[in-house]
Amino acid sequence: MTPRRARRPRAPAWTATLTWKAAVFIAVMCCALAALLGTLVHVSVTGQTVRDAREKALSRLVEVTRSYEAGEPLPPFAGLDPAGLPEPLRRLTARGERGTMIADHEGRPTMWAAGPADGHALAVRVDHSVGAGTIDALDRSIVGSSVLAIAATLAVGVAAVTRVTRRLHATAQVARRITAGDLDARVDDPRTKDPRRPQDEVATVSGALDTMASSLQGKLQSEQRFTADVAHELRTPLTGLSAAAELLPEGRPAELVRDRVRAMRGLTEDLLEISRLDARNETVDLAVHGLGPLVERVVRASGAETEVRIVRDAAVETDRRRLERVLGNLVANAHLHGRPPVVVTVDGATVTVRDHGPGYPEYLLGSGPQRFRTESGGKGHGLGLTIAVGQAEVIGAELEFGSAPEGGGAEARIRLPEYVRFTDDGPEG
């Protein structure tokens, strides 16, 4: 068997945010800068302190050497081959050279200076505790000030980045609202209103989005007005044409004329309904209805042979006229573009309309119904499902299109909010 590779754990979602990345970048740069400056200051101060201690020790060594050569007694901080003298200095004096070195003496930092004297090492010592303490205090100050500086810089940087990301989130939210159909949504960044104010990149993007939304809204509203005007203007001549068709003598020509007039009137009414849905000013008339009887009534009104299966009936609060319009269009589409049997199933607050035809085209499954586009032998105008989607959105229902899991065919599923009655004992299904 091939061993399964362990899945790498996924990082939390917040680690992908711009704020987190900016915070990490600022923290790393601040730490690097603090380390660099701290090292430079530490090296500089330490070098200066050691140089001062070395000069002091060497000057004492010169004085002690004069005293030794004059036969005078040596001071307490000097001696020949004193105990505690670092071994490197002993070897250095054995070669006839002078040198200095810092080492611990009786638990205290000490600067030693030694030179040759009659085959011995003449050495002096200088207490270096103050210098070492100064360096330690400086190191602690550098670390403390670096931490404070990093924290302050990080707080200011995160606050600044958060302001930018907040504006980016607002712009993205407006873009999502526009995508959902709210063409009145605007970012309205104050930096874009006053041309005298300098604009940053976020303001430029916000202004471009607002301009695009205004242009798109204008074009869509122009198309909606055109559609509505055309449909309204067609109503009057179609009414006259329908009346004239009724006066024709009975026969095949009269039947064809009346059939085409009815088709044109239906298309005109569909265009008017779509224009009202596009305007998004529809109001709903909500009431509680039994879903099973409502579906049966729609199927009977369709006049087509359709099987109704009620798995579980439910009460729904909806606009009956609009729901009947949605279901009627789905059933009509199943008979027009699919093949029998057409089955309508009620399972709680969900209604499924399924046929046994070739199924919905790929474009419809991918992006939804499109007006005046159909790929089923040229029948229909692609408006029935478009209206069904619009009316379902108005009544707050979810309409999905897919393929039947078994046996093939198209399947449309509409989910409605189920109505629940509350009693003293709790909710009643």
Coordinates of C-alpha atoms in Angstrom, one line a residue:
M1 CA 0.0 0.0 0.0
T2 CA 1.2 3.5 -0.8
P3 CA 1.6 5.5 2.4
R4 CA -0.8 8.4 2.7
R5 CA 0.9 11.7 3.0
A6 CA 0.1 13.7 6.1
R7 CA -2.0 16.7 5.3
R8 CA -0.3 20.0 6.3
P9 CA -2.3 21.9 8.8
R10 CA -3.9 25.0 7.4
A11 CA -3.0 28.3 8.8
P12 CA -5.8 30.3 10.5
A13 CA -7.7 32.6 8.2
W14 CA -6.7 35.8 10.1
T15 CA -3.0 35.1 9.1
A16 CA -3.9 36.0 5.5
T17 CA -5.2 39.5 6.4
L18 CA -3.3 42.6 5.4
T19 CA -3.3 43.8 9.0
W20 CA -1.6 40.6 10.2
K21 CA 1.0 40.8 7.4
A22 CA 1.7 44.4 8.0
A23 CA 2.0 43.8 11.8
V24 CA 4.5 41.0 11.2
F25 CA 6.5 43.1 8.7
I26 CA 6.6 46.1 11.1
A27 CA 7.6 43.9 14.1
V28 CA 10.4 42.2 12.1
M29 CA 11.7 45.5 10.8
C30 CA 11.5 47.1 14.2
C31 CA 13.3 44.2 15.8
A32 CA 16.0 44.2 13.1
L33 CA 16.5 48.0 13.5
A34 CA 16.6 47.8 17.3
A35 CA 19.1 45.0 17.2
L36 CA 21.3 46.9 14.8
L37 CA 21.2 50.1 16.7
G38 CA 21.6 48.3 20.1
T39 CA 24.6 46.4 18.8
L40 CA 26.3 49.6 17.5
V41 CA 25.7 51.5 20.8
H42 CA 26.8 48.5 22.9
V43 CA 30.0 48.1 20.9
S44 CA 30.8 51.8 20.9
V45 CA 30.2 52.3 24.7
T46 CA 31.9 49.0 25.6
G47 CA 35.0 49.9 23.5
Q48 CA 35.2 53.4 25.0
T49 CA 34.9 52.0 28.6
V50 CA 37.5 49.3 28.0
R51 CA 39.9 51.9 26.4
D52 CA 39.5 54.2 29.4
A53 CA 40.2 51.3 31.9
R54 CA 43.2 50.1 29.8
E55 CA 44.7 53.6 29.7
K56 CA 44.3 53.9 33.5
A57 CA 45.9 50.5 34.1
L58 CA 48.8 51.2 31.8
S59 CA 49.5 54.6 33.4
R60 CA 49.5 52.9 36.8
L61 CA 51.9 50.3 35.4
V62 CA 54.2 53.0 34.3
E63 CA 54.2 54.6 37.8
V64 CA 54.6 51.2 39.6
T65 CA 57.5 50.3 37.2
R66 CA 59.3 53.6 38.2
S67 CA 58.7 52.8 41.9
Y68 CA 60.0 49.3 41.5
E69 CA 63.2 50.5 39.6
A70 CA 63.7 53.1 42.4
G71 CA 63.5 50.4 45.0
E72 CA 60.3 51.9 46.6
P73 CA 57.7 49.6 48.1
L74 CA 54.9 48.6 45.7
P75 CA 51.3 49.8 46.3
P76 CA 48.5 47.3 47.4
F77 CA 47.1 47.0 43.8
A78 CA 50.5 46.0 42.3
G79 CA 53.0 43.2 42.8
L80 CA 55.4 40.7 41.2
D81 CA 53.8 37.6 39.9
P82 CA 50.6 38.4 41.9
A83 CA 48.0 35.7 42.5
G84 CA 45.1 35.8 40.1
L85 CA 47.2 37.2 37.2
P86 CA 45.7 35.8 34.0
E87 CA 47.9 33.2 32.4
P88 CA 48.0 34.9 28.9
L89 CA 49.5 38.0 30.6
R90 CA 52.2 35.8 32.3
R91 CA 53.2 34.3 28.9
L92 CA 53.2 37.8 27.3
T93 CA 55.5 39.2 30.0
A94 CA 57.8 36.2 29.7
R95 CA 58.4 37.3 26.1
G96 CA 59.3 40.7 27.3
E97 CA 56.1 42.5 26.2
R98 CA 53.4 44.5 28.0
G99 CA 49.7 43.9 27.8
T100 CA 46.3 44.4 29.4
M101 CA 43.4 42.0 30.0
I102 CA 40.0 42.0 31.8
A103 CA 39.4 39.0 34.1
D104 CA 37.5 38.3 37.3
H105 CA 39.5 38.8 40.5
E106 CA 37.9 37.7 43.7
G107 CA 34.5 37.8 42.0
R108 CA 34.9 41.3 40.6
P109 CA 35.7 42.4 37.0
T110 CA 39.3 43.6 37.0
M111 CA 41.5 45.3 34.4
W112 CA 45.0 43.8 34.6
A113 CA 48.2 45.5 33.1
A114 CA 51.5 43.6 33.3
G115 CA 55.1 44.0 32.0
P116 CA 58.5 42.3 32.4
A117 CA 60.6 43.1 35.5
D118 CA 63.9 41.1 36.2
G119 CA 62.4 37.9 34.8
H120 CA 59.2 38.4 36.7
A121 CA 55.7 39.8 35.8
L122 CA 55.1 43.2 37.3
A123 CA 51.4 43.7 37.3
V124 CA 48.7 46.2 38.5
R125 CA 45.0 45.8 38.7
V126 CA 42.2 48.3 38.3
D127 CA 38.7 47.6 39.6
H128 CA 36.4 47.5 36.5
S129 CA 33.1 46.9 38.3
V130 CA 31.8 50.4 37.6
G131 CA 32.5 50.1 33.9
A132 CA 31.0 46.6 33.7
G133 CA 28.0 47.8 35.6
T134 CA 27.6 50.7 33.2
I135 CA 27.7 48.4 30.2
D136 CA 25.1 46.1 31.9
A137 CA 22.8 49.0 32.7
L138 CA 23.2 50.3 29.1
D139 CA 22.3 46.8 27.7
R140 CA 19.2 46.7 29.9
S141 CA 18.2 50.2 28.8
I142 CA 18.7 49.3 25.2
V143 CA 16.5 46.2 25.5
G144 CA 13.8 48.1 27.5
S145 CA 13.7 51.1 25.1
S146 CA 13.7 48.8 22.1
V147 CA 10.7 46.9 23.4
L148 CA 8.8 50.1 24.1
A149 CA 9.8 51.5 20.7
I150 CA 8.7 48.3 18.9
A151 CA 5.4 48.2 20.8
A152 CA 4.7 51.9 20.1
T153 CA 5.6 51.6 16.4
L154 CA 3.6 48.4 16.1
A155 CA 0.6 50.0 17.7
V156 CA 0.8 53.1 15.4
G157 CA 1.5 51.0 12.3
V158 CA -1.4 48.6 13.0
A159 CA -3.7 51.5 13.6
A160 CA -2.7 53.1 10.3
V161 CA -3.0 49.8 8.4
T162 CA -6.4 49.1 10.1
R163 CA -7.7 52.4 8.8
V164 CA -6.7 51.4 5.3
T165 CA -8.1 47.9 5.5
R166 CA -11.3 49.2 7.0
R167 CA -11.7 51.4 3.9
L168 CA -10.8 48.4 1.7
H169 CA -13.4 46.3 3.5
A170 CA -16.0 49.0 3.0
T171 CA -15.2 49.2 -0.7
A172 CA -15.5 45.4 -1.0
Q173 CA -18.8 45.4 0.8
V174 CA -20.2 48.0 -1.6
A175 CA -18.9 45.9 -4.5
R176 CA -20.7 42.9 -3.1
R177 CA -23.9 44.9 -2.7
I178 CA -23.7 46.0 -6.3
T179 CA -23.2 42.4 -7.4
A180 CA -26.3 41.4 -5.5
G181 CA -28.3 44.0 -7.3
D182 CA -28.2 47.1 -5.1
L183 CA -27.1 49.6 -7.7
D184 CA -27.7 52.5 -5.3
A185 CA -24.7 51.4 -3.2
R186 CA -21.8 53.8 -3.1
V187 CA -18.5 54.0 -1.2
D188 CA -18.7 57.9 -1.0
D189 CA -15.1 58.2 0.2
P190 CA -14.8 61.8 1.4
R191 CA -11.4 62.0 -0.3
T192 CA -13.0 61.7 -3.7
K193 CA -15.5 64.5 -3.2
D194 CA -13.0 67.3 -2.8
P195 CA -10.6 67.4 -5.8
R196 CA -8.3 69.7 -3.8
R197 CA -7.6 66.9 -1.3
P198 CA -4.8 64.4 -2.1
Q199 CA -6.1 60.9 -2.9
D200 CA -4.4 57.7 -1.9
E201 CA -4.7 54.4 -3.8
V202 CA -7.8 53.3 -1.8
A203 CA -9.6 56.6 -2.6
T204 CA -8.7 56.1 -6.3
V205 CA -10.2 52.5 -6.2
S206 CA -13.3 53.8 -4.3
G207 CA -13.9 56.6 -6.8
A208 CA -13.5 54.2 -9.7
L209 CA -16.0 51.8 -8.2
D210 CA -18.5 54.6 -7.6
T211 CA -18.1 55.8 -11.2
M212 CA -18.5 52.3 -12.5
A213 CA -21.6 51.7 -10.4
S214 CA -23.2 55.0 -11.5
S215 CA -22.5 54.2 -15.2
L216 CA -23.8 50.7 -14.8
Q217 CA -26.9 51.9 -13.0
G218 CA -27.6 54.5 -15.7
K219 CA -27.3 51.9 -18.5
L220 CA -29.5 49.3 -16.7
Q221 CA -32.1 51.9 -15.9
S222 CA -32.1 53.0 -19.5
E223 CA -32.5 49.4 -20.6
Q224 CA -35.3 48.8 -18.1
R225 CA -37.1 52.0 -19.2
F226 CA -36.8 50.9 -22.8
T227 CA -38.2 47.5 -22.1
A228 CA -41.1 48.9 -20.1
D229 CA -41.8 51.5 -22.7
V230 CA -41.8 49.0 -25.5
A231 CA -44.0 46.6 -23.6
H232 CA -46.5 49.4 -22.8
E233 CA -46.5 50.7 -26.3
L234 CA -47.2 47.2 -27.7
R235 CA -50.2 46.7 -25.4
T236 CA -52.5 49.1 -27.3
P237 CA -51.9 47.8 -30.9
L238 CA -52.0 44.2 -29.6
T239 CA -55.4 44.9 -27.9
G240 CA -56.7 46.2 -31.2
L241 CA -55.1 43.4 -33.1
S242 CA -56.7 40.8 -30.8
A243 CA -60.1 42.4 -31.3
A244 CA -59.6 42.4 -35.0
A245 CA -58.5 38.8 -35.0
E246 CA -61.8 37.8 -33.3
L247 CA -63.7 39.3 -36.2
L248 CA -62.0 37.1 -38.7
P249 CA -64.1 34.3 -40.2
E250 CA -63.5 30.9 -38.7
G251 CA -60.8 28.9 -40.4
R252 CA -57.1 27.9 -40.2
P253 CA -55.8 31.4 -41.1
A254 CA -57.9 33.0 -38.3
E255 CA -56.6 30.4 -35.8
L256 CA -53.0 31.1 -36.7
V257 CA -53.5 34.8 -36.4
R258 CA -55.2 34.4 -33.0
D259 CA -52.4 32.1 -31.8
R260 CA -49.7 34.5 -32.8
V261 CA -51.6 37.4 -31.2
R262 CA -51.9 35.4 -27.9
A263 CA -48.1 34.6 -28.1
M264 CA -47.3 38.3 -28.6
R265 CA -49.6 39.4 -25.7
G266 CA -48.0 36.8 -23.5
L267 CA -44.5 38.0 -24.4
T268 CA -45.5 41.6 -23.8
E269 CA -46.9 40.7 -20.3
D270 CA -43.7 38.8 -19.5
L271 CA -41.6 41.9 -20.5
L272 CA -43.8 44.1 -18.3
E273 CA -43.4 41.7 -15.4
I274 CA -39.6 41.6 -15.9
S275 CA -39.4 45.4 -16.0
R276 CA -41.3 45.6 -12.7
L277 CA -39.0 43.0 -11.1
D278 CA -35.9 44.8 -12.4
A279 CA -37.2 48.0 -10.8
R280 CA -37.2 46.2 -7.4
N281 CA -40.3 48.1 -6.1
E282 CA -42.6 45.1 -5.8
T283 CA -44.6 44.6 -2.7
V284 CA -45.7 41.2 -1.4
D285 CA -49.1 40.2 0.0
L286 CA -48.2 37.6 2.7
A287 CA -50.6 35.1 4.0
V288 CA -50.4 31.5 5.4
H289 CA -51.3 28.8 2.9
G290 CA -51.1 25.0 2.8
L291 CA -48.4 24.2 0.3
G292 CA -49.9 20.8 -0.9
P293 CA -53.3 22.2 -2.0
L294 CA -51.6 25.2 -3.5
V295 CA -49.4 23.0 -5.7
E296 CA -52.3 20.8 -6.7
R297 CA -54.2 23.9 -7.8
V298 CA -51.3 25.1 -9.9
V299 CA -51.0 21.7 -11.6
R300 CA -54.7 21.6 -12.4
A301 CA -54.6 25.1 -13.8
S302 CA -51.7 24.2 -16.1
G303 CA -53.8 21.7 -18.0
A304 CA -50.9 19.4 -18.6
E305 CA -50.5 15.9 -17.4
T306 CA -48.4 16.3 -14.2
E307 CA -48.0 13.9 -11.3
V308 CA -48.1 15.5 -7.8
R309 CA -46.5 13.7 -4.8
I310 CA -47.0 15.0 -1.3
V311 CA -44.4 13.5 1.0
R312 CA -45.1 15.9 3.8
D313 CA -47.4 18.9 3.6
A314 CA -46.5 22.1 5.3
A315 CA -47.9 25.6 5.9
V316 CA -45.9 28.5 4.4
E317 CA -46.3 32.2 4.7
T318 CA -45.9 33.6 1.3
D319 CA -47.5 35.6 -1.5
R320 CA -49.9 33.1 -3.1
R321 CA -50.1 34.8 -6.5
R322 CA -46.4 35.1 -6.9
L323 CA -45.7 31.5 -5.7
E324 CA -48.3 30.2 -8.2
R325 CA -46.5 32.2 -10.9
V326 CA -43.2 30.6 -10.0
L327 CA -44.6 27.0 -9.8
G328 CA -46.6 27.5 -13.0
N329 CA -43.5 28.7 -14.9
L330 CA -41.5 25.7 -13.7
V331 CA -44.2 23.2 -14.7
A332 CA -44.7 24.9 -18.1
N333 CA -40.9 24.9 -18.7
A334 CA -40.7 21.2 -17.8
H335 CA -43.4 20.3 -20.3
L336 CA -42.0 22.7 -23.0
H337 CA -38.4 21.7 -22.8
G338 CA -38.4 18.3 -21.1
R339 CA -40.1 15.0 -21.5
P340 CA -42.8 13.3 -19.5
P341 CA -43.4 12.2 -16.9
V342 CA -43.3 15.5 -15.1
V343 CA -43.4 15.0 -11.3
V344 CA -44.0 17.8 -8.7
T345 CA -43.0 16.7 -5.2
V346 CA -43.9 18.5 -2.0
D347 CA -41.6 17.6 1.0
G348 CA -42.3 20.0 3.8
A349 CA -41.6 23.6 2.7
T350 CA -39.6 22.3 -0.4
V351 CA -41.2 21.8 -3.8
T352 CA -39.3 19.9 -6.6
V353 CA -40.3 20.0 -10.3
R354 CA -38.6 17.2 -12.2
D355 CA -38.9 16.1 -15.8
H356 CA -37.2 13.3 -17.7
G357 CA -35.8 15.2 -20.6
P358 CA -32.2 16.2 -21.6
G359 CA -31.8 18.4 -18.5
Y360 CA -30.9 22.1 -18.2
P361 CA -28.2 23.4 -20.5
E362 CA -24.8 24.0 -19.0
Y363 CA -25.0 27.8 -19.2
L364 CA -28.2 27.8 -17.1
L365 CA -26.6 25.5 -14.4
G366 CA -23.5 27.8 -14.3
S367 CA -25.0 31.3 -14.3
G368 CA -28.8 30.9 -14.1
P369 CA -31.5 31.7 -16.7
Q370 CA -30.8 34.3 -19.4
R371 CA -33.4 36.3 -21.2
F372 CA -34.1 35.3 -24.8
R373 CA -31.7 32.4 -24.7
T374 CA -32.8 28.8 -25.0
E375 CA -31.1 25.7 -26.3
S376 CA -34.1 23.3 -26.5
G377 CA -35.0 23.3 -30.1
G378 CA -35.7 27.1 -30.3
K379 CA -38.9 26.9 -28.3
G380 CA -39.7 29.7 -25.9
H381 CA -37.9 33.0 -25.1
G382 CA -36.1 32.2 -21.9
L383 CA -38.3 34.5 -19.9
G384 CA -40.3 31.9 -17.9
L385 CA -37.4 30.8 -15.7
T386 CA -36.1 34.4 -15.5
I387 CA -39.5 35.5 -14.1
A388 CA -39.5 32.5 -11.8
V389 CA -36.1 33.5 -10.3
G390 CA -37.2 37.1 -9.9
Q391 CA -40.5 36.2 -8.2
A392 CA -38.8 33.7 -5.9
E393 CA -36.4 36.4 -4.8
V394 CA -39.3 38.8 -4.1
I395 CA -41.1 36.2 -1.8
G396 CA -37.8 35.2 -0.1
A397 CA -37.6 31.7 -1.5
E398 CA -34.5 29.9 -2.7
L399 CA -34.7 28.5 -6.3
E400 CA -32.1 26.1 -7.5
F401 CA -31.6 24.4 -10.9
G402 CA -29.9 21.1 -11.2
S403 CA -29.9 17.6 -12.7
A404 CA -32.0 14.8 -11.3
P405 CA -29.8 12.4 -9.4
E406 CA -31.4 9.2 -10.9
G407 CA -32.7 8.7 -14.4
G408 CA -31.6 12.0 -15.8
G409 CA -33.7 15.0 -16.5
A410 CA -34.0 18.6 -15.2
E411 CA -34.8 19.3 -11.6
A412 CA -35.8 22.7 -10.1
R413 CA -36.1 23.0 -6.3
I414 CA -37.8 25.9 -4.5
R415 CA -37.4 26.2 -0.7
L416 CA -39.8 28.4 1.2
P417 CA -39.7 29.5 4.8
E418 CA -41.9 27.1 6.7
Y419 CA -44.6 28.7 8.9
V420 CA -44.6 27.6 12.5
R421 CA -47.4 28.3 14.9
F422 CA -46.5 29.0 18.5
T423 CA -48.7 27.8 21.3
D424 CA -48.4 27.8 25.1
D425 CA -46.5 24.5 24.9
G426 CA -44.0 25.7 22.3
P427 CA -43.8 25.7 18.5
E428 CA -46.4 23.6 16.7
G429 CA -45.4 22.1 13.4

